[in-house]
Coordinates of C-alpha atoms in Angstrom, one line a residue:
X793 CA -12.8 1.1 14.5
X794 CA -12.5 5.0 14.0
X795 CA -12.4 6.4 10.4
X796 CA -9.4 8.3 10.2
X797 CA -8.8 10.4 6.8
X798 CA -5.6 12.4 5.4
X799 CA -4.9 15.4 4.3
X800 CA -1.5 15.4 2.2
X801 CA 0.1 18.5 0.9
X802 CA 4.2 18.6 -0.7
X803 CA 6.7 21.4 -0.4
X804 CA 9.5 22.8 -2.6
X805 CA 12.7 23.8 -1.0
X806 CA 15.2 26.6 -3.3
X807 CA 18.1 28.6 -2.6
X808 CA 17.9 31.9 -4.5
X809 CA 20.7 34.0 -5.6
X810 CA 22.6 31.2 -7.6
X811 CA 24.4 32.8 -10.1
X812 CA 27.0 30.5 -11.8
X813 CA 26.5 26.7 -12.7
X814 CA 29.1 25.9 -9.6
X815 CA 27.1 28.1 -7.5
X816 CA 24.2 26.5 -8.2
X817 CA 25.6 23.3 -7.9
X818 CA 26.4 24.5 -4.5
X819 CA 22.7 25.4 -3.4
X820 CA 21.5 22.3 -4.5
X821 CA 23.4 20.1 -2.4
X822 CA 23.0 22.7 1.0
X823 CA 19.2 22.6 -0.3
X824 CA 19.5 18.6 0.3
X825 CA 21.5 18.7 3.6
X826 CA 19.0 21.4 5.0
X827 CA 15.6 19.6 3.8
X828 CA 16.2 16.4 6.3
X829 CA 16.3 19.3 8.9
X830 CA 13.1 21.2 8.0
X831 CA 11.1 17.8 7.7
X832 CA 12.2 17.7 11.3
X833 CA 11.2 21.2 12.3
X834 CA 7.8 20.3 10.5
X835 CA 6.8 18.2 14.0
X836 CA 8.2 20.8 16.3
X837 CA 6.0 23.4 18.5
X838 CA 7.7 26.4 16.6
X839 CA 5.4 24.8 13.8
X840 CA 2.6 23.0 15.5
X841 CA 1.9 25.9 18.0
X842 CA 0.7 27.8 15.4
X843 CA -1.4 25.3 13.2
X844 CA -3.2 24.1 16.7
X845 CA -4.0 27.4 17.2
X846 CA -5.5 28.4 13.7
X847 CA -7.4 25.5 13.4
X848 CA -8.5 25.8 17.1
X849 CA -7.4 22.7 18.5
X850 CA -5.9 22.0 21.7
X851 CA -3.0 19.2 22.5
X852 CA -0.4 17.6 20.9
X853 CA -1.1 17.4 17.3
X854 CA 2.4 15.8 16.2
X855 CA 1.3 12.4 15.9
X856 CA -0.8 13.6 13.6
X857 CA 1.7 15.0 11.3
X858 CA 3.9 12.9 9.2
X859 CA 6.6 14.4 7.2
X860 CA 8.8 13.0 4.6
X861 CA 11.7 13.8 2.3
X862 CA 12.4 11.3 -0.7
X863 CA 16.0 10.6 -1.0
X864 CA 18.4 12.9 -3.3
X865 CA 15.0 15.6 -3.8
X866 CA 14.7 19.0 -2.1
X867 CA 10.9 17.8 -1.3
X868 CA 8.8 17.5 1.9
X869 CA 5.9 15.5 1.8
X870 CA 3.4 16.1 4.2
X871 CA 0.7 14.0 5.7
X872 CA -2.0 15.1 8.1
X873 CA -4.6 12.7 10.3
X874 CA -7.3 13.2 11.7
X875 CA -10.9 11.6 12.4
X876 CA -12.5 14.6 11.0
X877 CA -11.7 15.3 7.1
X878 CA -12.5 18.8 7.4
X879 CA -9.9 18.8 10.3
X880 CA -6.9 17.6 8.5
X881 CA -7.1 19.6 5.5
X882 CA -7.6 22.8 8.0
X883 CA -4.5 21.6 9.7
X884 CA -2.6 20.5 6.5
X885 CA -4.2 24.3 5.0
X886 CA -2.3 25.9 7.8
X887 CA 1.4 23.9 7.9
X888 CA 1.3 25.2 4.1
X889 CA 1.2 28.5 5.4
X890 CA 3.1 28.5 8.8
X891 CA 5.7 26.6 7.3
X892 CA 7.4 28.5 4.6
X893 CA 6.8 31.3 6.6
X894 CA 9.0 29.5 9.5
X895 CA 11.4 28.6 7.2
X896 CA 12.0 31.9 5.6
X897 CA 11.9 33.8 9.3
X898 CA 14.8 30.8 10.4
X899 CA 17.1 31.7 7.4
X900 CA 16.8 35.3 7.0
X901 CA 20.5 36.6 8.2
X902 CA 20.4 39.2 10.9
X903 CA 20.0 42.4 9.2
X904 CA 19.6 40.8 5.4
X905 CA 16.6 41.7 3.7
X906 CA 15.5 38.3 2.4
X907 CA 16.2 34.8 3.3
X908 CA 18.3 32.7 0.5
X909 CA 16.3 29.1 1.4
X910 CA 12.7 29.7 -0.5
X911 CA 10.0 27.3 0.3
X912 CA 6.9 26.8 -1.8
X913 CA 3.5 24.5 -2.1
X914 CA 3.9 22.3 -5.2
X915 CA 1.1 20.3 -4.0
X916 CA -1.9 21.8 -2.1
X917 CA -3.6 20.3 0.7
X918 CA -6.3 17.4 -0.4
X919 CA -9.4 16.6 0.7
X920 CA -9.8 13.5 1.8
X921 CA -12.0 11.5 -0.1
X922 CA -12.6 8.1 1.9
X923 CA -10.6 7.2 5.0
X924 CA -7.5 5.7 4.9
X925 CA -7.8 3.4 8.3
X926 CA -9.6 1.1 8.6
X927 CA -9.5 -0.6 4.8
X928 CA -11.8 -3.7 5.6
X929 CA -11.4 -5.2 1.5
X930 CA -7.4 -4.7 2.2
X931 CA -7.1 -6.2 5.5
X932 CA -10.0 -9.0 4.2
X933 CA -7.5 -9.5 1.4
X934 CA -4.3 -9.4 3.6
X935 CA -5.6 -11.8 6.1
X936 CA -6.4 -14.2 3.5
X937 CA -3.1 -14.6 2.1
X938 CA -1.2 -14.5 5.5
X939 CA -4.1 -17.3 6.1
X940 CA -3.0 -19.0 2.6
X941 CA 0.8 -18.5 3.4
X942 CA 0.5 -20.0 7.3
X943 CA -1.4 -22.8 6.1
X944 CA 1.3 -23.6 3.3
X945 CA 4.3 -23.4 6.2
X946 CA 2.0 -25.8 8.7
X947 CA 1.6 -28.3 6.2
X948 CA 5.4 -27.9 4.9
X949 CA 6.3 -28.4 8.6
X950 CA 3.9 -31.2 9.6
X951 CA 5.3 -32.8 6.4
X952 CA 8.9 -32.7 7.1
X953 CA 8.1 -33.6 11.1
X954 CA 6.3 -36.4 10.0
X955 CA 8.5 -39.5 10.6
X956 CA 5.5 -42.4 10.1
X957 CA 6.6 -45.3 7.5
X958 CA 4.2 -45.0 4.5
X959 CA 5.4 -47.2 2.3
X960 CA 8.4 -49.7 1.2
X961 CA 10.8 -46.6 0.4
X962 CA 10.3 -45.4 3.5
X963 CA 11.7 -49.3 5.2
X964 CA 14.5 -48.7 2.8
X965 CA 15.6 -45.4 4.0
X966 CA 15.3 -46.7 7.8
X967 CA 16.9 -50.4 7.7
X968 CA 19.1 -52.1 5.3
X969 CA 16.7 -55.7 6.6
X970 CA 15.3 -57.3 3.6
X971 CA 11.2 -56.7 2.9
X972 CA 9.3 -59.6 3.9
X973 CA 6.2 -59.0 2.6
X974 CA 3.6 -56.4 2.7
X975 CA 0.0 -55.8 3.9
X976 CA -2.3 -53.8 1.6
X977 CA -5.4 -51.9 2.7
X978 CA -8.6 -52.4 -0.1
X979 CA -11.3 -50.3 1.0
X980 CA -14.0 -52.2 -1.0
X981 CA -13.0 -55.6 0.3
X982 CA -15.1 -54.3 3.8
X983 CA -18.2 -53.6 1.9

């Protein structure tokens, strides 16, 4: 299987110009509303045309690009894949500087002099290390359990399914006749 390695940088996303608490308050929350949006914009052409180009590669390099926003934050994760390591920190290198660019171009009001929404790199690009596809000791490890946890459900099942009579509890369960008499297996009495 191919390696494949990552490349993950994070972004920052401010409003400026927040004077009062209530104000601020107010940014925040647009902040929030508007980072779902940019996490989206992160995977469009008006971002990706730009990165293919400065990294010089040709296609469609979205499904390389994954971006993220934890829940109630005003940050973007971003992670970049590629076969190459170089390649996805050059790529993840240039979405940390197209992007706040973009951003900043998008929110600047016509004829304003600077855009209120501020994005900035909290976390640069990394080099990847070791690849993070395949993991043979992970998926060695993950196939033995789901191994261990298939064989514990067959044997649960086979248990339950199985409706032979193995001893006089089991005649009780079945018929309410009286037990005659039993036959008992000694394995020494053959030898």
């Amino acid at each position: 299987a191919e390696k494949i390695y990552e490349s993950r940088t994070q972004f920052f996303v401010s409003t400026t110009g927040a004077g009062d608490s209530g104000a601020l308050l107010q940014g925040s929350t647009f902040t929030q509303q508007r980072v779902k949006s940019y996490a989206q914009l992160l995977t469009t052409p008006r971002i990706l045309a730009p990165v293919a180009s400065a990294v010089g590669v040709e296609g469609d390099i979205g499904r390389q690009i994954t971006a993220t926003t934890p829940p109630d934050t005003v940050l973007i994760g971003v992670a970049v894949r590629d076969s190459d390591p170089a390649q996805a920190q050059a790529m993840a290198e240039a979405i940390a500087t197209e992007f706040p660019a973009a951003v900043t171009e998008l929110e600047s009001p016509e004829g304003a002099e600077a855009s209120p929404v501020k994005v900035t790199v909290v976390r640069p690009p990394t080099t990847p290390q070791s690849p993070v596809s395949p993991q043979p000791v992970r998926n060695i490890l993950l196939g033995g359990v789901l191994g261990l946890l298939l064989g514990l459900g067959a044997a649960l099942v086979r248990e339950t399914l199985d409706k032979t009579v193995k001893n006089e509890d089991d005649v009780k369960i079945i018929t309410d006749a009286p037990i005659l008499g039993a036959i008992m297996y000694d394995p020494d009495a053959t030898k």
